[in-house]
PDB file of C-alpha atoms in Angstrom:
ATOM      1  CA  GLU A 120       3.521 -28.450-128.645  1.00 94.00           C
ATOM      2  CA  VAL A 121       4.276 -29.146-125.108  1.00 96.00           C
ATOM      3  CA  TYR A 122       3.505 -25.463-124.092  1.00 97.00           C
ATOM      4  CA  ALA A 123       0.074 -26.203-126.008  1.00 97.00           C
ATOM      5  CA  PHE A 124      -0.821 -29.019-124.030  1.00 98.00           C
ATOM      6  CA  LEU A 125      -0.105 -26.995-120.964  1.00 98.00           C
ATOM      7  CA  ASP A 126      -2.670 -23.938-122.528  1.00 98.00           C
ATOM      8  CA  LEU A 127      -4.895 -26.790-123.069  1.00 98.00           C
ATOM      9  CA  LYS A 128      -4.930 -28.106-119.253  1.00 98.00           C
ATOM     10  CA  VAL A 129      -5.086 -24.869-118.127  1.00 98.00           C
ATOM     11  CA  ALA A 130      -8.240 -24.131-120.342  1.00 98.00           C
ATOM     12  CA  GLN A 131      -9.816 -27.333-119.281  1.00 98.00           C
ATOM     13  CA  PHE A 132      -9.035 -26.987-115.646  1.00 98.00           C
ATOM     14  CA  PRO A 133      -9.332 -23.205-114.311  1.00 97.00           C
ATOM     15  CA  ASN A 134      -9.771 -23.461-110.777  1.00 96.00           C
ATOM     16  CA  LEU A 135      -6.996 -26.168-110.393  1.00 98.00           C
ATOM     17  CA  ALA A 136      -3.918 -25.263-113.103  1.00 98.00           C
ATOM     18  CA  GLU A 137      -2.399 -22.384-113.908  1.00 98.00           C
ATOM     19  CA  LYS A 138       0.660 -21.958-116.415  1.00 98.00           C
ATOM     20  CA  ILE A 139       3.900 -20.089-114.674  1.00 97.00           C
ATOM     21  CA  ASP A 140       6.552 -18.283-116.449  1.00 98.00           C
ATOM     22  CA  ILE A 141       9.784 -18.573-114.281  1.00 98.00           C
ATOM     23  CA  GLY A 142      12.324 -17.044-116.735  1.00 98.00           C
ATOM     24  CA  ASP A 143      13.841 -17.325-119.922  1.00 98.00           C
ATOM     25  CA  SER A 144      16.275 -19.808-122.066  1.00 98.00           C
ATOM     26  CA  TRP A 145      19.717 -19.227-122.558  1.00 98.00           C
ATOM     27  CA  CYS A 146      18.717 -18.357-126.571  1.00 97.00           C
ATOM     28  CA  LYS A 147      15.714 -15.834-125.130  1.00 98.00           C
ATOM     29  CA  SER A 148      18.059 -14.470-122.621  1.00 97.00           C
ATOM     30  CA  HIS A 149      20.539 -13.624-125.967  1.00 97.00           C
ATOM     31  CA  PRO A 150      18.440 -12.443-128.905  1.00 96.00           C
ATOM     32  CA  GLY A 151      20.164 -13.151-132.164  1.00 95.00           C
ATOM     33  CA  ALA A 152      22.788 -15.656-130.611  1.00 95.00           C
ATOM     34  CA  CYS A 153      21.303 -18.984-131.737  1.00 95.00           C
ATOM     35  CA  VAL A 154      21.886 -19.677-135.172  1.00 92.00           C
ATOM     36  CA  LEU A 155      22.295 -23.221-135.440  1.00 88.00           C
ATOM     37  CA  PRO A 156      20.502 -25.528-136.896  1.00 88.00           C
ATOM     38  CA  SER A 157      18.607 -22.142-137.892  1.00 91.00           C
ATOM     39  CA  PRO A 158      17.876 -18.984-136.090  1.00 95.00           C
ATOM     40  CA  TRP A 159      15.597 -18.965-133.369  1.00 94.00           C
ATOM     41  CA  ASN A 160      14.706 -16.764-130.518  1.00 95.00           C
ATOM     42  CA  GLY A 161      14.452 -19.200-127.637  1.00 97.00           C
ATOM     43  CA  TYR A 162      11.734 -20.009-125.359  1.00 98.00           C
ATOM     44  CA  ASP A 163       9.956 -19.278-121.824  1.00 98.00           C
ATOM     45  CA  LEU A 164      10.781 -21.611-118.986  1.00 98.00           C
ATOM     46  CA  PHE A 165       7.301 -22.574-118.469  1.00 98.00           C
ATOM     47  CA  VAL A 166       5.929 -24.439-114.912  1.00 98.00           C
ATOM     48  CA  LEU A 167       2.394 -25.861-114.457  1.00 98.00           C
ATOM     49  CA  HIS A 168       0.823 -25.074-110.945  1.00 98.00           C
ATOM     50  CA  ILE A 169      -1.632 -27.745-109.823  1.00 98.00           C
ATOM     51  CA  THR A 170      -3.721 -26.948-106.786  1.00 98.00           C
ATOM     52  CA  ASN A 171      -7.272 -26.354-105.398  1.00 98.00           C
ATOM     53  CA  ARG A 172      -6.750 -22.323-105.089  1.00 94.00           C
ATOM     54  CA  ASN A 173     -10.001 -22.278-103.037  1.00 96.00           C
ATOM     55  CA  ILE A 174      -8.371 -23.898-100.283  1.00 96.00           C
ATOM     56  CA  PRO A 175      -5.548 -21.462 -98.523  1.00 93.00           C
ATOM     57  CA  GLY A 176      -2.235 -22.667 -97.616  1.00 86.00           C
ATOM     58  CA  PRO A 177       0.782 -23.027 -96.914  1.00 88.00           C
ATOM     59  CA  LYS A 178       0.707 -26.469 -98.530  1.00 93.00           C
ATOM     60  CA  PRO A 179       3.437 -29.023 -98.710  1.00 93.00           C
ATOM     61  CA  VAL A 180       5.346 -28.560-102.061  1.00 95.00           C
ATOM     62  CA  PHE A 181       5.849 -31.132-104.746  1.00 97.00           C
ATOM     63  CA  TRP A 182       8.095 -30.382-107.740  1.00 98.00           C
ATOM     64  CA  ALA A 183       9.179 -32.607-110.979  1.00 98.00           C
ATOM     65  CA  ASP A 184      10.865 -31.828-113.993  1.00 98.00           C
ATOM     66  CA  GLY A 185      11.739 -33.575-116.872  1.00 98.00           C
ATOM     67  CA  ASN A 186      14.272 -32.363-120.031  1.00 98.00           C
ATOM     68  CA  ILE A 187      17.186 -31.008-117.994  1.00 98.00           C
ATOM     69  CA  HIS A 188      19.187 -33.326-120.835  1.00 97.00           C
ATOM     70  CA  ALA A 189      17.767 -32.319-124.098  1.00 96.00           C
ATOM     71  CA  ARG A 190      18.362 -35.620-125.843  1.00 95.00           C
ATOM     72  CA  GLU A 191      16.577 -37.309-122.990  1.00 96.00           C
ATOM     73  CA  ILE A 192      13.376 -36.741-124.953  1.00 93.00           C
ATOM     74  CA  ALA A 193      10.883 -39.241-122.963  1.00 95.00           C
ATOM     75  CA  THR A 194      11.077 -37.123-119.876  1.00 97.00           C
ATOM     76  CA  PRO A 195       8.742 -34.552-120.963  1.00 97.00           C
ATOM     77  CA  GLU A 196       5.975 -37.065-121.599  1.00 97.00           C
ATOM     78  CA  VAL A 197       6.658 -38.314-118.402  1.00 97.00           C
ATOM     79  CA  VAL A 198       5.837 -35.206-116.615  1.00 98.00           C
ATOM     80  CA  MET A 199       2.730 -34.389-119.264  1.00 98.00           C
ATOM     81  CA  ARG A 200       1.208 -37.568-118.165  1.00 98.00           C
ATOM     82  CA  MET A 201       1.542 -36.647-114.494  1.00 98.00           C
ATOM     83  CA  ILE A 202      -0.363 -33.686-115.235  1.00 98.00           C
ATOM     84  CA  ASP A 203      -3.235 -35.460-117.344  1.00 98.00           C
ATOM     85  CA  TYR A 204      -3.311 -37.701-114.045  1.00 98.00           C
ATOM     86  CA  LEU A 205      -3.844 -35.436-111.932  1.00 98.00           C
ATOM     87  CA  LEU A 206      -6.281 -32.999-113.561  1.00 98.00           C
ATOM     88  CA  ASN A 207      -8.337 -35.812-115.680  1.00 98.00           C
ATOM     89  CA  ASN A 208      -8.992 -37.795-112.158  1.00 98.00           C
ATOM     90  CA  TYR A 209      -9.472 -34.874-109.799  1.00 98.00           C
ATOM     91  CA  ASP A 210     -13.358 -35.843-109.860  1.00 98.00           C
ATOM     92  CA  THR A 211     -13.196 -39.220-109.545  1.00 98.00           C
ATOM     93  CA  ASN A 212     -10.133 -40.451-107.690  1.00 98.00           C
ATOM     94  CA  ALA A 213     -10.157 -40.089-104.247  1.00 98.00           C
ATOM     95  CA  ASP A 214      -6.341 -40.064-103.605  1.00 98.00           C
ATOM     96  CA  VAL A 215      -5.865 -37.533-106.646  1.00 98.00           C
ATOM     97  CA  HIS A 216      -8.595 -35.062-105.222  1.00 98.00           C
ATOM     98  CA  TRP A 217      -6.396 -34.820-101.814  1.00 98.00           C
ATOM     99  CA  LEU A 218      -3.429 -34.604-103.471  1.00 98.00           C
ATOM    100  CA  VAL A 219      -4.720 -31.403-105.735  1.00 98.00           C
ATOM    101  CA  ASP A 220      -6.440 -30.086-102.901  1.00 98.00           C
ATOM    102  CA  TYR A 221      -4.048 -30.339 -99.991  1.00 97.00           C
ATOM    103  CA  HIS A 222      -0.523 -29.697-101.919  1.00 97.00           C
ATOM    104  CA  ASP A 223       1.086 -27.371-104.252  1.00 96.00           C
ATOM    105  CA  ILE A 224       1.913 -29.345-107.278  1.00 98.00           C
ATOM    106  CA  TRP A 225       4.630 -27.931-109.611  1.00 98.00           C
ATOM    107  CA  LEU A 226       5.103 -29.923-113.028  1.00 98.00           C
ATOM    108  CA  MET A 227       7.808 -28.367-115.559  1.00 98.00           C
ATOM    109  CA  PRO A 228       8.299 -30.567-118.518  1.00 98.00           C
ATOM    110  CA  GLU A 229      10.822 -28.753-120.157  1.00 98.00           C
ATOM    111  CA  VAL A 230      13.535 -27.323-118.257  1.00 98.00           C
ATOM    112  CA  ASN A 231      15.991 -27.224-121.383  1.00 98.00           C
ATOM    113  CA  PRO A 232      13.550 -26.315-124.321  1.00 98.00           C
ATOM    114  CA  ASP A 233      16.478 -24.633-126.335  1.00 97.00           C
ATOM    115  CA  GLY A 234      18.223 -28.123-126.221  1.00 97.00           C
ATOM    116  CA  HIS A 235      15.264 -29.848-127.144  1.00 96.00           C
ATOM    117  CA  HIS A 236      14.995 -27.692-130.156  1.00 95.00           C
ATOM    118  CA  ILE A 237      18.480 -28.798-131.103  1.00 95.00           C
ATOM    119  CA  VAL A 238      17.675 -32.577-130.708  1.00 95.00           C
ATOM    120  CA  GLU A 239      14.599 -32.447-132.789  1.00 92.00           C
ATOM    121  CA  ALA A 240      16.313 -30.367-136.124  1.00 91.00           C
ATOM    122  CA  GLY A 241      18.327 -33.662-136.424  1.00 90.00           C
ATOM    123  CA  GLY A 242      14.844 -35.441-136.753  1.00 77.00           C
ATOM    124  CA  ASN A 243      12.914 -35.248-140.744  1.00 73.00           C
ATOM    125  CA  GLY A 244      13.823 -38.847-140.973  1.00 74.00           C
ATOM    126  CA  ASN A 245      16.996 -39.051-139.579  1.00 76.00           C
ATOM    127  CA  SER A 246      18.275 -39.757-135.827  1.00 86.00           C
ATOM    128  CA  PRO A 247      17.921 -36.633-133.840  1.00 91.00           C
ATOM    129  CA  TYR A 248      20.534 -35.129-132.601  1.00 92.00           C
ATOM    130  CA  LEU A 249      22.604 -36.424-129.441  1.00 91.00           C
ATOM    131  CA  TYR A 250      22.790 -33.487-127.856  1.00 94.00           C
ATOM    132  CA  ARG A 251      22.627 -32.764-124.190  1.00 94.00           C
ATOM    133  CA  LYS A 252      23.414 -29.598-122.930  1.00 96.00           C
ATOM    134  CA  ASN A 253      21.430 -26.094-123.114  1.00 97.00           C
ATOM    135  CA  GLY A 254      22.035 -23.474-125.854  1.00 96.00           C
ATOM    136  CA  ASP A 255      24.867 -21.527-124.495  1.00 96.00           C
ATOM    137  CA  ASN A 256      26.982 -20.949-127.821  1.00 93.00           C
ATOM    138  CA  VAL A 257      29.828 -18.917-125.642  1.00 89.00           C
ATOM    139  CA  GLY A 258      32.964 -20.159-125.682  1.00 77.00           C
ATOM    140  CA  GLY A 259      31.893 -22.983-127.677  1.00 78.00           C
ATOM    141  CA  SER A 260      33.687 -22.245-130.789  1.00 71.00           C
ATOM    142  CA  GLY A 261      35.323 -25.290-132.414  1.00 75.00           C
ATOM    143  CA  CYS A 262      32.737 -27.583-131.140  1.00 87.00           C
ATOM    144  CA  SER A 263      31.126 -29.702-133.852  1.00 85.00           C
ATOM    145  CA  TRP A 264      28.130 -29.210-135.922  1.00 87.00           C
ATOM    146  CA  PRO A 265      25.871 -31.390-136.168  1.00 88.00           C
ATOM    147  CA  PRO A 266      27.025 -32.088-132.393  1.00 89.00           C
ATOM    148  CA  THR A 267      27.983 -35.333-132.288  1.00 86.00           C
ATOM    149  CA  PRO A 268      27.741 -36.830-128.402  1.00 82.00           C
ATOM    150  CA  PHE A 269      31.119 -35.869-126.650  1.00 86.00           C
ATOM    151  CA  ASP A 270      31.718 -32.693-128.719  1.00 91.00           C
ATOM    152  CA  HIS A 271      28.793 -30.119-128.424  1.00 91.00           C
ATOM    153  CA  PHE A 272      28.641 -26.516-126.999  1.00 93.00           C
ATOM    154  CA  GLY A 273      26.606 -25.148-124.228  1.00 96.00           C
ATOM    155  CA  VAL A 274      26.231 -26.052-120.569  1.00 97.00           C
ATOM    156  CA  ASP A 275      25.213 -29.167-118.709  1.00 97.00           C
ATOM    157  CA  ASN A 276      22.224 -27.924-116.531  1.00 97.00           C
ATOM    158  CA  ASN A 277      22.322 -30.443-114.120  1.00 96.00           C
ATOM    159  CA  ARG A 278      26.099 -29.713-113.169  1.00 97.00           C
ATOM    160  CA  ASN A 279      25.680 -25.956-113.199  1.00 97.00           C
ATOM    161  CA  PHE A 280      23.747 -25.868-109.568  1.00 97.00           C
ATOM    162  CA  PRO A 281      25.543 -24.212-106.996  1.00 96.00           C
ATOM    163  CA  PHE A 282      25.452 -26.971-104.428  1.00 92.00           C
ATOM    164  CA  LYS A 283      28.880 -28.540-104.298  1.00 93.00           C
ATOM    165  CA  TRP A 284      29.493 -26.854-107.669  1.00 96.00           C
ATOM    166  CA  GLY A 285      32.857 -28.422-109.539  1.00 96.00           C
ATOM    167  CA  CYS A 286      33.528 -30.876-106.610  1.00 93.00           C
ATOM    168  CA  CYS A 287      34.371 -34.581-107.044  1.00 90.00           C
ATOM    169  CA  GLY A 288      35.336 -34.966-110.294  1.00 91.00           C
ATOM    170  CA  GLY A 289      31.590 -35.078-111.421  1.00 91.00           C
ATOM    171  CA  SER A 290      31.828 -32.473-113.960  1.00 95.00           C
ATOM    172  CA  SER A 291      34.256 -30.823-116.384  1.00 95.00           C
ATOM    173  CA  SER A 292      35.589 -27.399-117.418  1.00 95.00           C
ATOM    174  CA  ILE A 293      35.984 -28.264-121.155  1.00 93.00           C
ATOM    175  CA  PRO A 294      33.053 -26.010-123.003  1.00 93.00           C
ATOM    176  CA  ALA A 295      33.085 -29.118-125.345  1.00 92.00           C
ATOM    177  CA  SER A 296      32.764 -31.559-122.706  1.00 93.00           C
ATOM    178  CA  GLU A 297      29.201 -33.155-122.263  1.00 93.00           C
ATOM    179  CA  THR A 298      29.151 -32.429-118.525  1.00 95.00           C
ATOM    180  CA  TYR A 299      30.832 -28.758-118.885  1.00 96.00           C
ATOM    181  CA  ARG A 300      29.452 -27.079-115.692  1.00 97.00           C
ATOM    182  CA  GLY A 301      29.565 -23.501-116.884  1.00 96.00           C
ATOM    183  CA  ALA A 302      31.524 -20.938-115.692  1.00 95.00           C
ATOM    184  CA  ALA A 303      30.391 -19.798-112.266  1.00 97.00           C
ATOM    185  CA  PRO A 304      27.418 -21.665-110.379  1.00 98.00           C
ATOM    186  CA  ALA A 305      23.996 -21.048-111.677  1.00 97.00           C
ATOM    187  CA  SER A 306      25.366 -19.412-114.545  1.00 97.00           C
ATOM    188  CA  ALA A 307      22.664 -20.691-117.044  1.00 98.00           C
ATOM    189  CA  PRO A 308      19.408 -18.933-117.038  1.00 98.00           C
ATOM    190  CA  GLU A 309      17.602 -22.241-116.823  1.00 98.00           C
ATOM    191  CA  THR A 310      19.483 -23.481-113.700  1.00 98.00           C
ATOM    192  CA  ALA A 311      19.271 -20.041-112.260  1.00 98.00           C
ATOM    193  CA  ALA A 312      15.490 -19.797-112.667  1.00 98.00           C
ATOM    194  CA  MET A 313      14.954 -23.202-110.969  1.00 97.00           C
ATOM    195  CA  GLU A 314      17.222 -21.708-107.781  1.00 97.00           C
ATOM    196  CA  ARG A 315      14.752 -18.795-107.742  1.00 97.00           C
ATOM    197  CA  PHE A 316      11.893 -20.940-107.358  1.00 95.00           C
ATOM    198  CA  VAL A 317      13.236 -23.185-104.864  1.00 94.00           C
ATOM    199  CA  ASN A 318      14.563 -20.197-102.864  1.00 94.00           C
ATOM    200  CA  SER A 319      10.882 -18.361-103.543  1.00 94.00           C
ATOM    201  CA  ARG A 320       8.941 -21.655-101.496  1.00 92.00           C
ATOM    202  CA  VAL A 321      10.354 -20.819 -97.841  1.00 91.00           C
ATOM    203  CA  ILE A 322       7.805 -19.264 -96.201  1.00 87.00           C
ATOM    204  CA  GLY A 323       8.384 -18.190 -92.676  1.00 88.00           C
ATOM    205  CA  GLY A 324      11.751 -19.455 -92.559  1.00 91.00           C
ATOM    206  CA  ARG A 325      11.235 -22.993 -93.786  1.00 90.00           C
ATOM    207  CA  GLN A 326      11.261 -24.603 -97.006  1.00 91.00           C
ATOM    208  CA  GLN A 327       7.746 -25.780 -97.968  1.00 92.00           C
ATOM    209  CA  ILE A 328       9.424 -28.029-100.609  1.00 94.00           C
ATOM    210  CA  ALA A 329       8.872 -31.597 -99.337  1.00 90.00           C
ATOM    211  CA  VAL A 330       9.394 -33.785-102.523  1.00 92.00           C
ATOM    212  CA  ALA A 331      11.233 -33.499-105.633  1.00 95.00           C
ATOM    213  CA  ILE A 332      12.188 -35.630-108.282  1.00 96.00           C
ATOM    214  CA  THR A 333      14.258 -34.873-111.674  1.00 96.00           C
ATOM    215  CA  PHE A 334      13.466 -37.539-114.260  1.00 97.00           C
ATOM    216  CA  HIS A 335      15.673 -38.652-116.667  1.00 96.00           C
ATOM    217  CA  THR A 336      16.075 -41.622-119.208  1.00 93.00           C
ATOM    218  CA  TYR A 337      19.209 -43.134-119.048  1.00 84.00           C
ATOM    219  CA  SER A 338      20.656 -46.091-116.837  1.00 89.00           C
ATOM    220  CA  GLU A 339      17.371 -47.077-114.925  1.00 94.00           C
ATOM    221  CA  LEU A 340      18.720 -45.896-111.680  1.00 95.00           C
ATOM    222  CA  ILE A 341      16.811 -44.608-108.665  1.00 95.00           C
ATOM    223  CA  LEU A 342      19.360 -41.521-107.501  1.00 93.00           C
ATOM    224  CA  TRP A 343      18.708 -39.955-103.794  1.00 91.00           C
ATOM    225  CA  PRO A 344      21.372 -37.375-102.596  1.00 88.00           C
ATOM    226  CA  TYR A 345      23.764 -36.742-101.895  1.00 87.00           C
ATOM    227  CA  GLY A 346      25.459 -37.795-105.274  1.00 84.00           C
ATOM    228  CA  TYR A 347      29.072 -36.379-104.433  1.00 87.00           C
ATOM    229  CA  THR A 348      29.642 -39.002-101.925  1.00 87.00           C
ATOM    230  CA  PHE A 349      29.982 -42.692-101.431  1.00 84.00           C
ATOM    231  CA  ASP A 350      29.363 -42.529 -97.794  1.00 84.00           C
ATOM    232  CA  ALA A 351      26.750 -44.380 -96.601  1.00 77.00           C
ATOM    233  CA  LEU A 352      25.537 -41.654 -94.499  1.00 82.00           C
ATOM    234  CA  PRO A 353      26.199 -38.302 -95.967  1.00 79.00           C
ATOM    235  CA  PRO A 354      27.803 -35.782 -93.409  1.00 79.00           C
ATOM    236  CA  ASP A 355      25.621 -32.896 -95.016  1.00 78.00           C
ATOM    237  CA  MET A 356      22.507 -35.060 -94.005  1.00 83.00           C
ATOM    238  CA  TRP A 357      20.369 -35.705 -90.817  1.00 85.00           C
ATOM    239  CA  PRO A 358      20.146 -39.605 -90.451  1.00 87.00           C
ATOM    240  CA  ASP A 359      16.050 -39.110 -90.376  1.00 90.00           C
ATOM    241  CA  ASP A 360      16.097 -37.692 -93.981  1.00 88.00           C
ATOM    242  CA  HIS A 361      18.548 -40.078 -95.437  1.00 89.00           C
ATOM    243  CA  TYR A 362      16.222 -43.200 -93.997  1.00 91.00           C
ATOM    244  CA  VAL A 363      13.590 -41.454 -95.620  1.00 92.00           C
ATOM    245  CA  PHE A 364      15.326 -41.091 -98.899  1.00 91.00           C
ATOM    246  CA  MET A 365      16.501 -45.004 -98.956  1.00 92.00           C
ATOM    247  CA  ALA A 366      13.313 -45.993 -97.807  1.00 95.00           C
ATOM    248  CA  LEU A 367      11.040 -43.904-100.754  1.00 94.00           C
ATOM    249  CA  GLY A 368      14.191 -44.800-103.751  1.00 95.00           C
ATOM    250  CA  GLN A 369      13.898 -48.549-102.748  1.00 96.00           C
ATOM    251  CA  ALA A 370      10.007 -48.220-102.828  1.00 97.00           C
ATOM    252  CA  MET A 371      10.333 -46.457-106.627  1.00 95.00           C
ATOM    253  CA  ALA A 372      12.949 -49.070-107.658  1.00 96.00           C
ATOM    254  CA  ALA A 373      10.805 -52.029-106.456  1.00 96.00           C
ATOM    255  CA  SER A 374       7.805 -50.613-108.425  1.00 95.00           C
ATOM    256  CA  ASN A 375       9.455 -50.969-112.091  1.00 92.00           C
ATOM    257  CA  GLY A 376      12.819 -53.048-111.480  1.00 95.00           C
ATOM    258  CA  TYR A 377      15.258 -50.112-111.309  1.00 95.00           C
ATOM    259  CA  GLN A 378      18.447 -50.175-109.165  1.00 95.00           C
TER     260      GLN A 378
END
């Protein structure tokens, strides 16, 4: 249904929207490996690219994604509402018109479609499975099924990115853990696909992504880099960047009451 929505928006706005395949989920990358709750063949990883392609670039890039954690099933809808807002209001809202004309906007409702599939399998009148990670079941023998919040196979895509991978006590090396970081940096195909996309946005030696947001549903927090340290000014960040993050984060929190 999420992917059908993307197809619908492309059909409605062919000059502004295109659906881009940036990779495959773990289950699609491993045919026949995913059999719980029932056999399925995995998914493509789709991103909707929104811009007025008649206006040449390069343009500043905006990225937003949802459902990197499977059980946070409100987040795809947030990204879908962003897509609706930008496309449906293009002809009537001057700010939206400017954003779409002069920015490359990439919106990914489903980082982790395998995990979302598992969560929904617990539905049908019952509570959805509280499944968090991707579909990677290698090394997950002995994990419970149906999955429990703290014992299920898979890799936590959010802990699998190469930057500071495995550092600082923020992840686990145990496959059954809900924060399992994977066997190696970017070992999960979903994480690797996002990394490839980020690297592909470097044009003329300059990263074009100006703003990136990843949506979660838990804790009602606005988080900005870097999460591996409690330093007020992280040592890896230019002070100007830090203060921009702080100003944006505080403004966002003031808009919705988050911390």
